[in-house]
Amino acid sequence: MSLNRNEKAAVISEVAAQAAKSQTLAIAEYRGLTVEALNKLRVDARSKGVYLHVLKNTLARRAVAGTPFEPAAELMVGPLIYGFSEDAVAAAKVVADFAKSNDKLILKGGAYNGKALDVNSLKTLASVPSKEILLSQLAGLLKSPVQRTAAVLAALAAKRGEPAAA
């Protein structure tokens, strides 16, 4: 069933609004995926804050025109699913992780920071830890020297309180 002109305009404006607040676009070909597998991918994407949508490529090209995702327009060929995310790695991670367990989903590329990403770049972006993990690692690194200093001071205080050995 095809969309009328008003419905197409609504889809374009919805996707353009999503693109305006997103950092990353991940594109994958879903040819051969079962409805069950596609629904599982959608549920996983939704739980991780990724806007996942199957779009006609002409509508997708119009929606990303004038956005940082415009360089990815050349990748928009074939039956594609588009994933947008506000988190820099979430869309790439969701699509790449699903592609590992399902060989019917084929990564095509995407866009990040105004540059088109090829398949390998998308996989590299997907391997970056999430923002929360990076922040916790940074907090651990900052906490480590303070803990060591406190342990040394506690040891010195304990040593001073001990009777002197003759």
PDB file of N, CA, C and O in Angstrom, residues 26-30 75 80-81 91-100 102-110 117-124 126:
ATOM      1  N   ALA A  26      22.659   4.399  11.587  1.00  0.00           N
ATOM      2  CA  ALA A  26      23.161   3.084  11.167  1.00  0.00           C
ATOM      3  C   ALA A  26      22.192   2.536  10.130  1.00  0.00           C
ATOM      4  O   ALA A  26      20.975   2.585  10.318  1.00  0.00           O
ATOM      5  N   ILE A  27      22.729   2.019   9.038  1.00  0.00           N
ATOM      6  CA  ILE A  27      21.909   1.503   7.941  1.00  0.00           C
ATOM      7  C   ILE A  27      22.256   0.037   7.713  1.00  0.00           C
ATOM      8  O   ILE A  27      23.425  -0.330   7.652  1.00  0.00           O
ATOM      9  N   ALA A  28      21.197  -0.787   7.583  1.00  0.00           N
ATOM     10  CA  ALA A  28      21.409  -2.213   7.319  1.00  0.00           C
ATOM     11  C   ALA A  28      20.339  -2.725   6.367  1.00  0.00           C
ATOM     12  O   ALA A  28      19.209  -2.237   6.362  1.00  0.00           O
ATOM     13  N   GLU A  29      20.713  -3.719   5.575  1.00  0.00           N
ATOM     14  CA  GLU A  29      19.768  -4.366   4.671  1.00  0.00           C
ATOM     15  C   GLU A  29      19.111  -5.519   5.405  1.00  0.00           C
ATOM     16  O   GLU A  29      19.796  -6.350   5.992  1.00  0.00           O
ATOM     17  N   TYR A  30      17.790  -5.551   5.368  1.00  0.00           N
ATOM     18  CA  TYR A  30      17.044  -6.558   6.123  1.00  0.00           C
ATOM     19  C   TYR A  30      16.424  -7.643   5.242  1.00  0.00           C
ATOM     20  O   TYR A  30      15.615  -8.440   5.720  1.00  0.00           O
ATOM     21  N   LEU A  75      24.436   5.483   0.282  1.00  0.00           N
ATOM     22  CA  LEU A  75      24.274   4.097   0.751  1.00  0.00           C
ATOM     23  C   LEU A  75      22.829   3.628   0.685  1.00  0.00           C
ATOM     24  O   LEU A  75      22.553   2.443   0.873  1.00  0.00           O
ATOM     25  N   LEU A  80      16.167  -1.289   3.150  1.00  0.00           N
ATOM     26  CA  LEU A  80      16.999  -0.893   4.278  1.00  0.00           C
ATOM     27  C   LEU A  80      16.183  -0.563   5.518  1.00  0.00           C
ATOM     28  O   LEU A  80      15.038  -0.134   5.435  1.00  0.00           O
ATOM     29  N   ILE A  81      16.845  -0.758   6.647  1.00  0.00           N
ATOM     30  CA  ILE A  81      16.301  -0.329   7.927  1.00  0.00           C
ATOM     31  C   ILE A  81      17.264   0.726   8.460  1.00  0.00           C
ATOM     32  O   ILE A  81      18.482   0.586   8.351  1.00  0.00           O
ATOM     33  N   ALA A  91      22.965   3.226  18.136  1.00  0.00           N
ATOM     34  CA  ALA A  91      22.402   2.711  16.886  1.00  0.00           C
ATOM     35  C   ALA A  91      23.355   1.710  16.237  1.00  0.00           C
ATOM     36  O   ALA A  91      22.944   0.628  15.798  1.00  0.00           O
ATOM     37  N   ALA A  92      24.626   2.061  16.177  1.00  0.00           N
ATOM     38  CA  ALA A  92      25.611   1.168  15.575  1.00  0.00           C
ATOM     39  C   ALA A  92      25.711  -0.135  16.362  1.00  0.00           C
ATOM     40  O   ALA A  92      25.781  -1.225  15.785  1.00  0.00           O
ATOM     41  N   LYS A  93      25.692  -0.037  17.694  1.00  0.00           N
ATOM     42  CA  LYS A  93      25.817  -1.219  18.543  1.00  0.00           C
ATOM     43  C   LYS A  93      24.614  -2.143  18.388  1.00  0.00           C
ATOM     44  O   LYS A  93      24.773  -3.354  18.242  1.00  0.00           O
ATOM     45  N   VAL A  94      23.398  -1.600  18.370  1.00  0.00           N
ATOM     46  CA  VAL A  94      22.191  -2.420  18.247  1.00  0.00           C
ATOM     47  C   VAL A  94      22.191  -3.178  16.923  1.00  0.00           C
ATOM     48  O   VAL A  94      21.973  -4.394  16.879  1.00  0.00           O
ATOM     49  N   VAL A  95      22.452  -2.459  15.836  1.00  0.00           N
ATOM     50  CA  VAL A  95      22.419  -3.088  14.509  1.00  0.00           C
ATOM     51  C   VAL A  95      23.563  -4.090  14.346  1.00  0.00           C
ATOM     52  O   VAL A  95      23.364  -5.204  13.853  1.00  0.00           O
ATOM     53  N   ALA A  96      24.765  -3.726  14.777  1.00  0.00           N
ATOM     54  CA  ALA A  96      25.919  -4.626  14.629  1.00  0.00           C
ATOM     55  C   ALA A  96      25.777  -5.865  15.501  1.00  0.00           C
ATOM     56  O   ALA A  96      26.101  -6.972  15.054  1.00  0.00           O
ATOM     57  N   ASP A  97      25.294  -5.718  16.727  1.00  0.00           N
ATOM     58  CA  ASP A  97      25.103  -6.875  17.602  1.00  0.00           C
ATOM     59  C   ASP A  97      24.057  -7.826  17.039  1.00  0.00           C
ATOM     60  O   ASP A  97      24.217  -9.039  17.088  1.00  0.00           O
ATOM     61  N   PHE A  98      22.987  -7.270  16.481  1.00  0.00           N
ATOM     62  CA  PHE A  98      21.949  -8.127  15.898  1.00  0.00           C
ATOM     63  C   PHE A  98      22.479  -8.832  14.650  1.00  0.00           C
ATOM     64  O   PHE A  98      22.161  -9.994  14.415  1.00  0.00           O
ATOM     65  N   ALA A  99      23.303  -8.141  13.872  1.00  0.00           N
ATOM     66  CA  ALA A  99      23.867  -8.737  12.655  1.00  0.00           C
ATOM     67  C   ALA A  99      24.800  -9.901  12.981  1.00  0.00           C
ATOM     68  O   ALA A  99      24.926 -10.844  12.191  1.00  0.00           O
ATOM     69  N   LYS A 100      25.441  -9.866  14.169  1.00  0.00           N
ATOM     70  CA  LYS A 100      26.326 -10.971  14.572  1.00  0.00           C
ATOM     71  C   LYS A 100      25.542 -12.259  14.753  1.00  0.00           C
ATOM     72  O   LYS A 100      26.029 -13.335  14.426  1.00  0.00           O
ATOM     73  N   ASN A 102      22.439 -12.819  13.450  1.00  0.00           N
ATOM     74  CA  ASN A 102      21.511 -13.075  12.357  1.00  0.00           C
ATOM     75  C   ASN A 102      22.168 -12.674  11.040  1.00  0.00           C
ATOM     76  O   ASN A 102      22.313 -11.492  10.753  1.00  0.00           O
ATOM     77  N   ASP A 103      22.541 -13.673  10.247  1.00  0.00           N
ATOM     78  CA  ASP A 103      23.284 -13.399   9.024  1.00  0.00           C
ATOM     79  C   ASP A 103      22.442 -12.761   7.917  1.00  0.00           C
ATOM     80  O   ASP A 103      22.980 -12.306   6.919  1.00  0.00           O
ATOM     81  N   LYS A 104      21.126 -12.683   8.091  1.00  0.00           N
ATOM     82  CA  LYS A 104      20.268 -12.048   7.085  1.00  0.00           C
ATOM     83  C   LYS A 104      20.337 -10.520   7.153  1.00  0.00           C
ATOM     84  O   LYS A 104      20.049  -9.850   6.176  1.00  0.00           O
ATOM     85  N   LEU A 105      20.699  -9.974   8.300  1.00  0.00           N
ATOM     86  CA  LEU A 105      20.853  -8.525   8.441  1.00  0.00           C
ATOM     87  C   LEU A 105      22.273  -8.169   8.020  1.00  0.00           C
ATOM     88  O   LEU A 105      23.244  -8.591   8.642  1.00  0.00           O
ATOM     89  N   ILE A 106      22.375  -7.385   6.966  1.00  0.00           N
ATOM     90  CA  ILE A 106      23.687  -7.042   6.411  1.00  0.00           C
ATOM     91  C   ILE A 106      23.950  -5.551   6.630  1.00  0.00           C
ATOM     92  O   ILE A 106      23.172  -4.706   6.178  1.00  0.00           O
ATOM     93  N   LEU A 107      25.012  -5.255   7.337  1.00  0.00           N
ATOM     94  CA  LEU A 107      25.373  -3.859   7.591  1.00  0.00           C
ATOM     95  C   LEU A 107      25.767  -3.179   6.287  1.00  0.00           C
ATOM     96  O   LEU A 107      26.500  -3.747   5.480  1.00  0.00           O
ATOM     97  N   LYS A 108      25.288  -1.967   6.086  1.00  0.00           N
ATOM     98  CA  LYS A 108      25.624  -1.190   4.891  1.00  0.00           C
ATOM     99  C   LYS A 108      26.523  -0.005   5.214  1.00  0.00           C
ATOM    100  O   LYS A 108      27.311   0.419   4.393  1.00  0.00           O
ATOM    101  N   GLY A 109      26.364   0.562   6.413  1.00  0.00           N
ATOM    102  CA  GLY A 109      27.153   1.724   6.796  1.00  0.00           C
ATOM    103  C   GLY A 109      26.303   2.661   7.620  1.00  0.00           C
ATOM    104  O   GLY A 109      25.391   2.249   8.316  1.00  0.00           O
ATOM    105  N   GLY A 110      26.602   3.948   7.512  1.00  0.00           N
ATOM    106  CA  GLY A 110      25.846   4.926   8.278  1.00  0.00           C
ATOM    107  C   GLY A 110      26.498   6.283   8.195  1.00  0.00           C
ATOM    108  O   GLY A 110      27.229   6.582   7.251  1.00  0.00           O
ATOM    109  N   LEU A 117      29.889   6.584   7.061  1.00  0.00           N
ATOM    110  CA  LEU A 117      30.650   5.470   7.628  1.00  0.00           C
ATOM    111  C   LEU A 117      30.494   4.256   6.725  1.00  0.00           C
ATOM    112  O   LEU A 117      29.383   3.933   6.316  1.00  0.00           O
ATOM    113  N   ASP A 118      31.608   3.582   6.443  1.00  0.00           N
ATOM    114  CA  ASP A 118      31.507   2.316   5.734  1.00  0.00           C
ATOM    115  C   ASP A 118      31.228   1.221   6.763  1.00  0.00           C
ATOM    116  O   ASP A 118      31.092   1.490   7.958  1.00  0.00           O
ATOM    117  N   VAL A 119      31.130  -0.013   6.318  1.00  0.00           N
ATOM    118  CA  VAL A 119      30.781  -1.123   7.203  1.00  0.00           C
ATOM    119  C   VAL A 119      31.798  -1.282   8.328  1.00  0.00           C
ATOM    120  O   VAL A 119      31.434  -1.441   9.500  1.00  0.00           O
ATOM    121  N   ASN A 120      33.084  -1.227   8.008  1.00  0.00           N
ATOM    122  CA  ASN A 120      34.117  -1.396   9.034  1.00  0.00           C
ATOM    123  C   ASN A 120      34.099  -0.255  10.049  1.00  0.00           C
ATOM    124  O   ASN A 120      34.296  -0.478  11.240  1.00  0.00           O
ATOM    125  N   SER A 121      33.866   0.963   9.593  1.00  0.00           N
ATOM    126  CA  SER A 121      33.777   2.098  10.506  1.00  0.00           C
ATOM    127  C   SER A 121      32.576   1.956  11.431  1.00  0.00           C
ATOM    128  O   SER A 121      32.646   2.291  12.615  1.00  0.00           O
ATOM    129  N   LEU A 122      31.467   1.445  10.888  1.00  0.00           N
ATOM    130  CA  LEU A 122      30.266   1.231  11.703  1.00  0.00           C
ATOM    131  C   LEU A 122      30.533   0.167  12.767  1.00  0.00           C
ATOM    132  O   LEU A 122      30.145   0.331  13.928  1.00  0.00           O
ATOM    133  N   LYS A 123      31.239  -0.903  12.392  1.00  0.00           N
ATOM    134  CA  LYS A 123      31.586  -1.942  13.365  1.00  0.00           C
ATOM    135  C   LYS A 123      32.523  -1.401  14.438  1.00  0.00           C
ATOM    136  O   LYS A 123      32.405  -1.745  15.614  1.00  0.00           O
ATOM    137  N   THR A 124      33.469  -0.556  14.036  1.00  0.00           N
ATOM    138  CA  THR A 124      34.388   0.053  14.999  1.00  0.00           C
ATOM    139  C   THR A 124      33.626   0.942  15.972  1.00  0.00           C
ATOM    140  O   THR A 124      33.866   0.898  17.178  1.00  0.00           O
ATOM    141  N   ALA A 126      30.550   0.620  16.799  1.00  0.00           N
ATOM    142  CA  ALA A 126      29.738  -0.264  17.637  1.00  0.00           C
ATOM    143  C   ALA A 126      30.560  -0.897  18.758  1.00  0.00           C
ATOM    144  O   ALA A 126      30.011  -1.255  19.805  1.00  0.00           O
TER     145      ALA A 126
END
